[in-house]
Coordinates of C-alpha atoms in Angstrom, one line a residue:
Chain A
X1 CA 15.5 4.1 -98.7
X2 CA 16.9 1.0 -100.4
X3 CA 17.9 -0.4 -96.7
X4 CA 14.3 0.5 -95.3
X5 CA 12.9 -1.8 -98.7
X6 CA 15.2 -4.8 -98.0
X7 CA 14.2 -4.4 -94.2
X8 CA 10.5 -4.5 -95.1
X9 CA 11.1 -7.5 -97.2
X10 CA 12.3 -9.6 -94.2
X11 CA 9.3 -8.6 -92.1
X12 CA 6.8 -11.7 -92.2
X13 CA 3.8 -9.7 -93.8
X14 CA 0.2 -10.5 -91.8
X15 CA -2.8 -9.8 -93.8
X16 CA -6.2 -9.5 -92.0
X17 CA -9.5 -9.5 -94.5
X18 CA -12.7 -9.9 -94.1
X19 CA -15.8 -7.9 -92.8
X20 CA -17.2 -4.8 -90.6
X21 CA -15.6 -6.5 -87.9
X22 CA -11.8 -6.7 -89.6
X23 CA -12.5 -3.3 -91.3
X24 CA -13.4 -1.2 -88.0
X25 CA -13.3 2.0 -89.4
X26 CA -10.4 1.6 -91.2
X27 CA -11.9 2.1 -94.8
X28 CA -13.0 5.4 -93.5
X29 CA -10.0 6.5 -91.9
X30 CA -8.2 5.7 -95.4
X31 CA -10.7 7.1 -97.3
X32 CA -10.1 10.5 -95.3
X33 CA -6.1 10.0 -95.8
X34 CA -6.6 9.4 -99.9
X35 CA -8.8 12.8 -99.8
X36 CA -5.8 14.5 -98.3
X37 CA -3.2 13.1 -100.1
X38 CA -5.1 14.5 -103.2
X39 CA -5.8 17.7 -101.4
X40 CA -1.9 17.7 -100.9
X41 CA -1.6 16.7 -104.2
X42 CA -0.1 13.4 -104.0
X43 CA -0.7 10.8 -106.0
X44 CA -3.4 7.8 -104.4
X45 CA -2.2 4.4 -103.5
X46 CA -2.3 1.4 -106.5
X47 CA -4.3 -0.8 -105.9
X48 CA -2.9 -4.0 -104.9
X49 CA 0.5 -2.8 -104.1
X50 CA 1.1 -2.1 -100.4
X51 CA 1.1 1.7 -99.6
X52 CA 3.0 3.2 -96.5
X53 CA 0.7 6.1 -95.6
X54 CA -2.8 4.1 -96.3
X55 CA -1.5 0.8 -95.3
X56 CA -0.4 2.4 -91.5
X57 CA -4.4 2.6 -91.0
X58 CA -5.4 -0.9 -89.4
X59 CA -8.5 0.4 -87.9
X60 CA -9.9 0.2 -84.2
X61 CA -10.3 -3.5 -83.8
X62 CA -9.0 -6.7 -83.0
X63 CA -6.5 -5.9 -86.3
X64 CA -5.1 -2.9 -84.4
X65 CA -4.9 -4.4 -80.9
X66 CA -3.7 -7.5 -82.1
X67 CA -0.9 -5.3 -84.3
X68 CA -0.1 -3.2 -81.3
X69 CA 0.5 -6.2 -79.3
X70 CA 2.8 -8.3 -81.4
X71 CA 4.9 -5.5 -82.8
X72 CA 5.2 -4.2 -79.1
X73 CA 6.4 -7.9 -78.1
X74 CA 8.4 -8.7 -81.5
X75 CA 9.8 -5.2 -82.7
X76 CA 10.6 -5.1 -86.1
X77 CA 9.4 -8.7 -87.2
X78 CA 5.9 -8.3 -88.5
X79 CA 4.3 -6.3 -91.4
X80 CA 0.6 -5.8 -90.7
X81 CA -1.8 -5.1 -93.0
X82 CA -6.3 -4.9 -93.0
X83 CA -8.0 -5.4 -96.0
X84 CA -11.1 -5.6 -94.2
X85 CA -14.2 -4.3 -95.8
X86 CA -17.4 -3.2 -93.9
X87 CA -20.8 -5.2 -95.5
X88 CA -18.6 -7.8 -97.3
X89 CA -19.9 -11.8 -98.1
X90 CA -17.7 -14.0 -98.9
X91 CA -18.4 -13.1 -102.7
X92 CA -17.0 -9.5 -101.8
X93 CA -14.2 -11.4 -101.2
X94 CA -13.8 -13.2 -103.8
X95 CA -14.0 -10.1 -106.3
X96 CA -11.0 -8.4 -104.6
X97 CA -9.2 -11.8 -104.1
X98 CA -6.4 -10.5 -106.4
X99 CA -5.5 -6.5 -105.7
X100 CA -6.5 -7.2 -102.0
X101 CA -5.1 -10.6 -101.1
X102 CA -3.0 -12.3 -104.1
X103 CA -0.9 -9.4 -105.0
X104 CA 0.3 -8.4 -101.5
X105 CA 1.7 -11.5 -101.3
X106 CA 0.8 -12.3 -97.6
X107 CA 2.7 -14.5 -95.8
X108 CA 0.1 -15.0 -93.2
X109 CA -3.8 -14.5 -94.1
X110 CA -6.2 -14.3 -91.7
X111 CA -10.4 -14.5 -92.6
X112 CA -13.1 -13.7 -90.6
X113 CA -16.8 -13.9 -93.1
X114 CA -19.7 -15.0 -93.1
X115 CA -22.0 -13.2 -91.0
X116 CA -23.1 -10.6 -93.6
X117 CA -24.1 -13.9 -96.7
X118 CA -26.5 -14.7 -93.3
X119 CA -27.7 -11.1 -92.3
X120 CA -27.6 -9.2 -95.6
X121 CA -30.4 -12.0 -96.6
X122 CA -32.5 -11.7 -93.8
X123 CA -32.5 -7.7 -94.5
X124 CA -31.8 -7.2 -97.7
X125 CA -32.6 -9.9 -99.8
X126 CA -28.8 -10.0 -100.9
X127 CA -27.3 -12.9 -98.9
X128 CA -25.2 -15.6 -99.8
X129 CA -26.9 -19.3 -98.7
X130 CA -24.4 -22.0 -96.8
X131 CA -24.1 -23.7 -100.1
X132 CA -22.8 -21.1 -102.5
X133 CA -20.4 -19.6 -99.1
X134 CA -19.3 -23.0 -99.1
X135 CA -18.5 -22.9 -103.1
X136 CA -17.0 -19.7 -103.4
X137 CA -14.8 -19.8 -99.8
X138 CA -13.4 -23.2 -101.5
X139 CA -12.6 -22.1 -104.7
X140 CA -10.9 -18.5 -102.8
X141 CA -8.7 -20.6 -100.6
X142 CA -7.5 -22.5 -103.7
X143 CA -6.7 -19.5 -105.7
X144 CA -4.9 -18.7 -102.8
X145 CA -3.1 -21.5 -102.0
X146 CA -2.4 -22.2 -105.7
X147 CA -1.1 -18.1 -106.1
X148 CA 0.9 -19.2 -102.7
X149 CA 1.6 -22.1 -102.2
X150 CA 3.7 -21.7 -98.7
X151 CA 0.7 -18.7 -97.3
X152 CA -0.3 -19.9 -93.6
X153 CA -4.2 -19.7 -93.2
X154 CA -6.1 -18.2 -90.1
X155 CA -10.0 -18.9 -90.4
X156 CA -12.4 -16.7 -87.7
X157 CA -15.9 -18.6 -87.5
X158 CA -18.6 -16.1 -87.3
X159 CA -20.2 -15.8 -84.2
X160 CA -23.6 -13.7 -82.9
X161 CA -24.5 -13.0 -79.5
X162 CA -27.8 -11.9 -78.8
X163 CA -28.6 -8.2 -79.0
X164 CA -30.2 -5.3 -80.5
X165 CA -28.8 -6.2 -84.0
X166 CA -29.4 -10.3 -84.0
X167 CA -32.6 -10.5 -82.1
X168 CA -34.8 -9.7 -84.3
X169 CA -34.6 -12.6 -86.6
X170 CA -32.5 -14.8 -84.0
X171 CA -34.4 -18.2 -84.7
X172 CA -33.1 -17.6 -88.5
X173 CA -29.5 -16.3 -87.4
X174 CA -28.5 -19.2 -85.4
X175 CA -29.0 -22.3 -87.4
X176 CA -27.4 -20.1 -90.6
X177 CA -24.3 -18.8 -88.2
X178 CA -24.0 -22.2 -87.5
X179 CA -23.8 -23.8 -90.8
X180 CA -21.3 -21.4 -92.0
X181 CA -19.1 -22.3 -88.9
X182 CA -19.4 -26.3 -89.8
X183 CA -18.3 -24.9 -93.4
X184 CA -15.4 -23.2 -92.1
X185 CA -14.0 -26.4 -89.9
X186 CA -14.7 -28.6 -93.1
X187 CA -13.0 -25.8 -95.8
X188 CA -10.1 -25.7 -92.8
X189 CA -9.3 -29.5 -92.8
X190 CA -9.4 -29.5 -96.6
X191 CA -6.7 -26.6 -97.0
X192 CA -5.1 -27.4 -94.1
X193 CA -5.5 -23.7 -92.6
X194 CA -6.2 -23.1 -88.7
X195 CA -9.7 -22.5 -87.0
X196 CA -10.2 -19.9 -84.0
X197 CA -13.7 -20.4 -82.9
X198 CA -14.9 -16.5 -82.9
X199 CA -18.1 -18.2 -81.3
X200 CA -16.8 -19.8 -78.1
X201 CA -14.8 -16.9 -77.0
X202 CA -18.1 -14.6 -77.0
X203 CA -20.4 -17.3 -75.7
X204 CA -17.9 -17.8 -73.0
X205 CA -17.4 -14.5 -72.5
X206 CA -20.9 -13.8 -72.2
X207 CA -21.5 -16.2 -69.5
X208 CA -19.3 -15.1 -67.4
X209 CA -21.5 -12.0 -67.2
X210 CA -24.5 -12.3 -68.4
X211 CA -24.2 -8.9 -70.1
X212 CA -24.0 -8.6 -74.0
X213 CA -23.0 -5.1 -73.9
X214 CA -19.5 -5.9 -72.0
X215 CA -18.6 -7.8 -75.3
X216 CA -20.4 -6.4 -78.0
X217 CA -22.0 -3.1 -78.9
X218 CA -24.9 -4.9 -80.6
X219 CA -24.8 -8.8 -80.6
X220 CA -22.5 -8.8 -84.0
X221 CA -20.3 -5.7 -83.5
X222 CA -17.7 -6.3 -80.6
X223 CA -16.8 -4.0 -77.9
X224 CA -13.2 -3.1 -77.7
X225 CA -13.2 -5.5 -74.5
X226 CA -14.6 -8.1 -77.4
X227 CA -11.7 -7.1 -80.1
X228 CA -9.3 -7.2 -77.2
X229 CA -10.6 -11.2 -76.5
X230 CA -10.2 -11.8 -80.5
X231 CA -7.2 -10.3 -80.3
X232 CA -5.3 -12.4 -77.2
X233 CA -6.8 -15.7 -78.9
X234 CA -5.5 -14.3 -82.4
X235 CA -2.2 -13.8 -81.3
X236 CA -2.1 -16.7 -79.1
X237 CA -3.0 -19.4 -82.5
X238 CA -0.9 -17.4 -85.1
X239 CA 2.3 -18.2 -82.2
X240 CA 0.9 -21.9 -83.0
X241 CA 1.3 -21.5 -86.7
Chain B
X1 CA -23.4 3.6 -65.8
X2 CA -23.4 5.6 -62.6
X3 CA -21.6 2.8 -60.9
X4 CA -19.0 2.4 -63.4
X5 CA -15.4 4.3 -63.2
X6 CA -15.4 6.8 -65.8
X7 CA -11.6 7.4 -67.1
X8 CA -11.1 10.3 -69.1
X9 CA -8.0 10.6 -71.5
X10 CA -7.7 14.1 -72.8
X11 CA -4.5 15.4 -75.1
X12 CA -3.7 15.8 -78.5
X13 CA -3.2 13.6 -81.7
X14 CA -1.5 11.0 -79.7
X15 CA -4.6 10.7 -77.5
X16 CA -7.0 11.5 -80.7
X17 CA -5.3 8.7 -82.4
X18 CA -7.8 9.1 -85.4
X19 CA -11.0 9.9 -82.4
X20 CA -11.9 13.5 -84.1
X21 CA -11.7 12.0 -87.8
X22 CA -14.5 9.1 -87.0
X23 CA -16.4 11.3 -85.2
X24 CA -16.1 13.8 -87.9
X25 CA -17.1 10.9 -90.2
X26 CA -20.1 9.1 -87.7
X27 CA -21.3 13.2 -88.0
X28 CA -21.8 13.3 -91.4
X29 CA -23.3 10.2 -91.9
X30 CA -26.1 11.2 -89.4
X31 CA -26.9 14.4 -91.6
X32 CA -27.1 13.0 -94.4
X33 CA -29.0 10.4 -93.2
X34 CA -31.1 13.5 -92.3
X35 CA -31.0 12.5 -88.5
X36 CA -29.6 16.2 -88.1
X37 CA -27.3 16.4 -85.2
X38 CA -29.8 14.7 -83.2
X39 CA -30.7 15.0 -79.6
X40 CA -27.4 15.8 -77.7
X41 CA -27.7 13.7 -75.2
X42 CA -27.8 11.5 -77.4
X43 CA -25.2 13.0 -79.9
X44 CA -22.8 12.7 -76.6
X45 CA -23.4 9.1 -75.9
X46 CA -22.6 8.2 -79.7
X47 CA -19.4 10.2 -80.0
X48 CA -18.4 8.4 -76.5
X49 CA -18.3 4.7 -78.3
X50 CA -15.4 6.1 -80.4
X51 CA -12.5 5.9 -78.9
X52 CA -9.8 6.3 -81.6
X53 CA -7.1 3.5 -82.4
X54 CA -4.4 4.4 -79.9
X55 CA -3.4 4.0 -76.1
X56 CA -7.1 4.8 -75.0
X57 CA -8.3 2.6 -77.3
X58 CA -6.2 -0.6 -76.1
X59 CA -6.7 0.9 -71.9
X60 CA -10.5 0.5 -72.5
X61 CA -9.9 -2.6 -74.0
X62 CA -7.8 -4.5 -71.6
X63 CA -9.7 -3.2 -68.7
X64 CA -12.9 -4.2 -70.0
X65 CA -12.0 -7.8 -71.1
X66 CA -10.2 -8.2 -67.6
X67 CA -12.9 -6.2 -65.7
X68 CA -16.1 -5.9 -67.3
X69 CA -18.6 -3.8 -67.2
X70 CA -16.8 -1.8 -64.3
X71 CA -15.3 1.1 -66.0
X72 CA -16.2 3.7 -68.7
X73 CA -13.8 4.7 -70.9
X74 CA -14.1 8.3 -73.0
X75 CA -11.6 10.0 -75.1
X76 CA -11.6 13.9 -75.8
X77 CA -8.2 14.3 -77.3
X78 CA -8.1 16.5 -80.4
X79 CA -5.5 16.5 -82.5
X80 CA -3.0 19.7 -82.8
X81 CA -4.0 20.4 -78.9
X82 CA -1.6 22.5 -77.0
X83 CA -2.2 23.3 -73.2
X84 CA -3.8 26.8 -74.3
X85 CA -6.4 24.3 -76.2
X86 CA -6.9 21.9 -73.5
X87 CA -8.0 24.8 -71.0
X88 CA -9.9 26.3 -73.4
X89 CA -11.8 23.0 -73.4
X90 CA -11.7 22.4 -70.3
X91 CA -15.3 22.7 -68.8
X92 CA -17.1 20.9 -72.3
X93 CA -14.4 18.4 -72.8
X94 CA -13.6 17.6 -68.8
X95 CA -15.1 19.0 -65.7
X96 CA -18.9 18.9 -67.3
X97 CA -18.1 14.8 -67.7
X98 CA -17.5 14.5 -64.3
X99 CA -14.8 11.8 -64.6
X100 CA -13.3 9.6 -61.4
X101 CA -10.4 9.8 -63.2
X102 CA -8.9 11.8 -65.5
X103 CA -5.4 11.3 -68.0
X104 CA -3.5 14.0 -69.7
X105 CA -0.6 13.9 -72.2
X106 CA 0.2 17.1 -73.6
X107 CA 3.0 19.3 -73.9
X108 CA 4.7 18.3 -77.9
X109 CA 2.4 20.4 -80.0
X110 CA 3.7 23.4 -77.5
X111 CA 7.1 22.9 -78.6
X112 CA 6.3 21.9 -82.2
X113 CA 3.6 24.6 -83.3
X114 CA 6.9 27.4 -82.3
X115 CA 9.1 25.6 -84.9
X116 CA 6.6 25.1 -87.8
X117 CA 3.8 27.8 -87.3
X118 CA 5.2 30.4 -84.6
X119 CA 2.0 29.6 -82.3
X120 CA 3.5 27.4 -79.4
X121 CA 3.5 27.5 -76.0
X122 CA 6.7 28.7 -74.1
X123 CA 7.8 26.8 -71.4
X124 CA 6.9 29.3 -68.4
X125 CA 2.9 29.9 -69.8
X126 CA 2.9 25.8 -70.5
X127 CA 3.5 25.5 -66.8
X128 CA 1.3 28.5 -65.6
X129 CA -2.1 27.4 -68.1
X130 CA -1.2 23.6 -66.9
X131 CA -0.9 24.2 -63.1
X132 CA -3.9 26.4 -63.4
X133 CA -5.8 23.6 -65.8
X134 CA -5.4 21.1 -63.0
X135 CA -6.3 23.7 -60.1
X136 CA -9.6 24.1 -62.1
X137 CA -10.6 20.7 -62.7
X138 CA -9.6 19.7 -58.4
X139 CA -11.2 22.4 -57.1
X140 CA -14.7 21.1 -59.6
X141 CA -14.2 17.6 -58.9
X142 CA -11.6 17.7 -55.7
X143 CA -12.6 13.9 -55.5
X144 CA -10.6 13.3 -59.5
X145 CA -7.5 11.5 -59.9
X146 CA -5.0 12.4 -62.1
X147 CA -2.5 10.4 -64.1
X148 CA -0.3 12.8 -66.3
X149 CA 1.6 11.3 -69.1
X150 CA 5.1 13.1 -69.6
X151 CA 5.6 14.5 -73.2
X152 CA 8.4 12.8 -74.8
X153 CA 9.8 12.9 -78.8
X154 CA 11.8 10.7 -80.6
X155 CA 14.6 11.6 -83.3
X156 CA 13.2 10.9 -87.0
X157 CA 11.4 12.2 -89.8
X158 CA 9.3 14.9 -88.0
X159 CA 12.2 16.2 -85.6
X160 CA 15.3 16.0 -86.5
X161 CA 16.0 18.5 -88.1
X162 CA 15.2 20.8 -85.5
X163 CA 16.2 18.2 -83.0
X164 CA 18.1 20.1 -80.3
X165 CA 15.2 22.5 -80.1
X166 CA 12.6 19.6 -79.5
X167 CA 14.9 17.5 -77.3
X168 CA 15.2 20.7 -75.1
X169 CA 12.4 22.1 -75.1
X170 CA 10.5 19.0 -74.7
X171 CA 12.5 18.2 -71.7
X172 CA 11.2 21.7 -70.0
X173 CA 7.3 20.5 -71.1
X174 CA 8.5 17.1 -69.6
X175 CA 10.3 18.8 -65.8
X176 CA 6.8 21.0 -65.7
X177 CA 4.8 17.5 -66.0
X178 CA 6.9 15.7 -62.7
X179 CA 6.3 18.7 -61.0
X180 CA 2.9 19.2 -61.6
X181 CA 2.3 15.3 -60.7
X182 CA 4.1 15.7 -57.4
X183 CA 1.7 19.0 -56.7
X184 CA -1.3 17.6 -57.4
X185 CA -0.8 14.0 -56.2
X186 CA -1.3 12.5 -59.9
X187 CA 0.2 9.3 -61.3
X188 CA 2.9 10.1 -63.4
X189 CA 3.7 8.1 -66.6
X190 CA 7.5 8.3 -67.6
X191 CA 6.9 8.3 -71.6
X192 CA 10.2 10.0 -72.6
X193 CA 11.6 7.1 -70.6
X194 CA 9.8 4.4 -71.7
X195 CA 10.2 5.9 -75.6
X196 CA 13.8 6.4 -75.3
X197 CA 14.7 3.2 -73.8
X198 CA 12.4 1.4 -76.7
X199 CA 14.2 3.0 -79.1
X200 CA 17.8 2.4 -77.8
X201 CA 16.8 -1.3 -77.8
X202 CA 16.0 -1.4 -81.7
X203 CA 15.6 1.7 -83.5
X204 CA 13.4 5.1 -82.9
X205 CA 11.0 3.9 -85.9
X206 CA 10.1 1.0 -84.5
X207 CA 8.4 3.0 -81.5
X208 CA 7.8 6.4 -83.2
X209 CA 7.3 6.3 -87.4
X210 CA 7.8 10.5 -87.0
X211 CA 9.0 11.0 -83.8
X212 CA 6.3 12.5 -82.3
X213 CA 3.2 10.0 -83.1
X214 CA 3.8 6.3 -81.6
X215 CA 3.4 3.5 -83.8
X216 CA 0.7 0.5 -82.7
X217 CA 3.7 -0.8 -81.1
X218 CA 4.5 2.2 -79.1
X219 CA 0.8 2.7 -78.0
X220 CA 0.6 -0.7 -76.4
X221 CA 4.0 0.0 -75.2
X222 CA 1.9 3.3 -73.6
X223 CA -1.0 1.5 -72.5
X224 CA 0.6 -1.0 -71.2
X225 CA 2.7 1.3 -68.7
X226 CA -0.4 3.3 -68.3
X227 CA -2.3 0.2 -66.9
X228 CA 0.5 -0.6 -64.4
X229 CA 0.2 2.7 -63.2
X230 CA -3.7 2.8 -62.9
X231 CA -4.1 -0.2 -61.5
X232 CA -1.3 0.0 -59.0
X233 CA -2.4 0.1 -55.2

């Protein structure tokens, strides 16, 4: 036991947050685990300290392909862990920053927000406008940064392709998607983190064939052909990190 | 969707890979959401989108990053499946989808369910219910192609213990798997290979956390093989 903890401190740990599109399921699948464990009558995971039997759910997403790859490749290397949260703003965030981000002590963090401050306002009245997601991702990434100083920094724009989800209030989706990805390029330079534009790989992908459903299952969720794009171009910037 | 290539995977948890628990989960939403069961058509087409978080998962999607919008990807594997459970399945669950193309790994949870709960398969029915599971599904669809992917196991937490008894045992489960292949013309994945070789490399965790259920890393390692086979020739 004491071998496998100093092997697991070596491991360079990856953490993965952000939205529906990070969580994929997971929160489900762990909420099913935590009801068994109970059943079993084992005691529930603390919150902010990493737990083997929830913390082996990454989800169905780019988190799990993009795990599945690298470990595959690099055996033994990584530690892998989704934090992900389906509905969360960038607010959401920032009220877990601690149990779900600071505490883990992440080596490597990667975030993908920002679509849900846009559509949660357009639906639900409970959005988060570019100004305050500019305020609150700025003063997240220096709690971060100032918890950790050495933590390397993956930032996933938002993106929106056109479908059964987005079209509805597209001419309001567009400009706002957009003015949270010229937050995220300015919020990047400032704490020196690294960009993956989420949007060019699905409007390329799209173009290529002209069918939204090949890379999405609704314009914001992707397809696993989507997660498995997010996924080659995640693993292929974290090798620049 | 009639054009596309529709590839089933069928098996047990290693195939489920967390399938039966979303579905379980997309399910109950829907009631309670007092959409009922809804139509079943319907019902079939929602339960299809899930595909678990394992090797069918990461098949469906590489192929459909590399090769969109030209195949269909379903999953039926259920978790605990033996062979018996697999043909008692297999009209709902296999011929009644019509698939171009369809992928089985089974065989563990025969040898497994003897050594925790009495109720496995032996070696001589797992080949007669198999052989006569494939027979079936040709003579329904005589167009199908089969890949089979070999039962293997690993030696940790779940099996060793009882390890000589899985290693041989699964080895029979494995033999009945080539031979079946070579009967019915199928693809045949070498898992127990491919797992044992992984592990000799670094260490049987790495590839397996229990010995029995892959890790991410040993379903990409699956998948990976898998698509080299598929898309071979």
């Amino acid at each position: 036991m004491k071998g496998n903890k100093i092997d697991m401190a070596d491991k360079i740990r990856i953490l993965f947050t952000g939205d529906s599109i990070t969580d994929t399921s997971r929160t489900e699948l762990v909420e099913g685990m935590t009801k068994m464990m109970a059943a079993m009558g084992e005691r529930p995971g603390m919150p902010g300290v990493a737990n083997p039997r929830t913390d082996r759910i990454l989800g169905a997403g780019y988190v799990a392909v993009a795990a599945s790859i690298l470990t595959c490749e690099e055996p033994g290397k990584y530690e892998i862990l989704n934090r992900g949260i389906a509905g969360n703003r960038i607010v959401d965030l920032d009220a877990r920053i601690k149990n779900d981000c600071i505490n883990l002590k992440p080596d490597v963090l990667s975030i993908l927000v920002g679509i849900n401050g846009v559509a949660h306002d357009a639906v639900l009245q409970n959005g988060v406008d570019a100004e305050k997601f500019e305020r609150v991702y700025d003063s997240w990434l220096t709690e971060i940064k100032k918890a950790l100083p050495d933590i390397k920094i993956i930032m996933m724009t938002p993106y929106l392709l056109r479908g059964p989800v987005s079209e509805q209030h597209w001419d309001y989706f567009v400009p706002q998607t957009a003015l949270r990805c010229e937050v995220i390029l300015r919020l990047a330079e400032k704490h020196g983190a690294t960009v993956i534009d989420t949007q060019k790989i699905f409007t390329d992908a799209y173009e290529q064939t002209g069918n939204v459903f090949d890379w999405t299952q609704d314009g914001v969720h992707p397809s696993p052909a989507g997660h498995m794009l997010m996924a080659r171009k995640w693993i292929e910037t974290f090798k620049t990190l | 969707m009639a054009d596309k290539t529709r590839i089933l995977f069928t098996g047990d948890s290693i195939t489920d890979a967390d399938r039966t628990n979303l579905v379980r989960g997309m399910q109950e939403m829907m009631m309670k959401m007092g959409m009922g069961r809804g139509d079943p058509l319907q019902r079939e087409q929602r339960i299809n989108t899930i595909l678990g978080s394992g090797y069918p998962m990461l098949c469906a999607a590489q192929l459909g990053a590399d090769f969109p919008g030209k195949y269909e990807i379903i999953n039926r594997g259920i978790g605990g499946n033996r062979v018996v459970d697999l043909d008692a399945r297999v009209k709902t669950d296999c011929i009644n989808l019509e698939p171009d193309v369809v992928s089985i790994m089974i065989g563990i949870n025969d040898v497994w369910h003897e050594v925790n709960f009495k109720n496995g398969v032996s070696a001589a029915k797992f080949e007669r219910v198999y052989d006569s599971m494939l027979a079936e599904i040709k003579e329904a669809l005589p167009n199908v192609k089969f890949i089979l992917i070999e039962p293997y196991v690993l030696k940790a937490g779940a099996t060793e213990e009882q390890w000589e008894y899985f290693e041989t045992e699964t080895e029979l489960r494995r033999q009945t798997t080539v031979k079946l292949a070579e009967k019915y013309g199928a693809k045949l994945l070498p898992a127990q290979k491919l797992f044992s070789e992984a592990a000799a490399k670094t260490c049987a965790t790495d590839w397996s956390a229990d010995g029995v259920h892959p890790t991410p890393a040993g379903h990409w390692m699956l998948a990976k093989a898998w698509l080299e086979l598929f898309l071979a020739d």
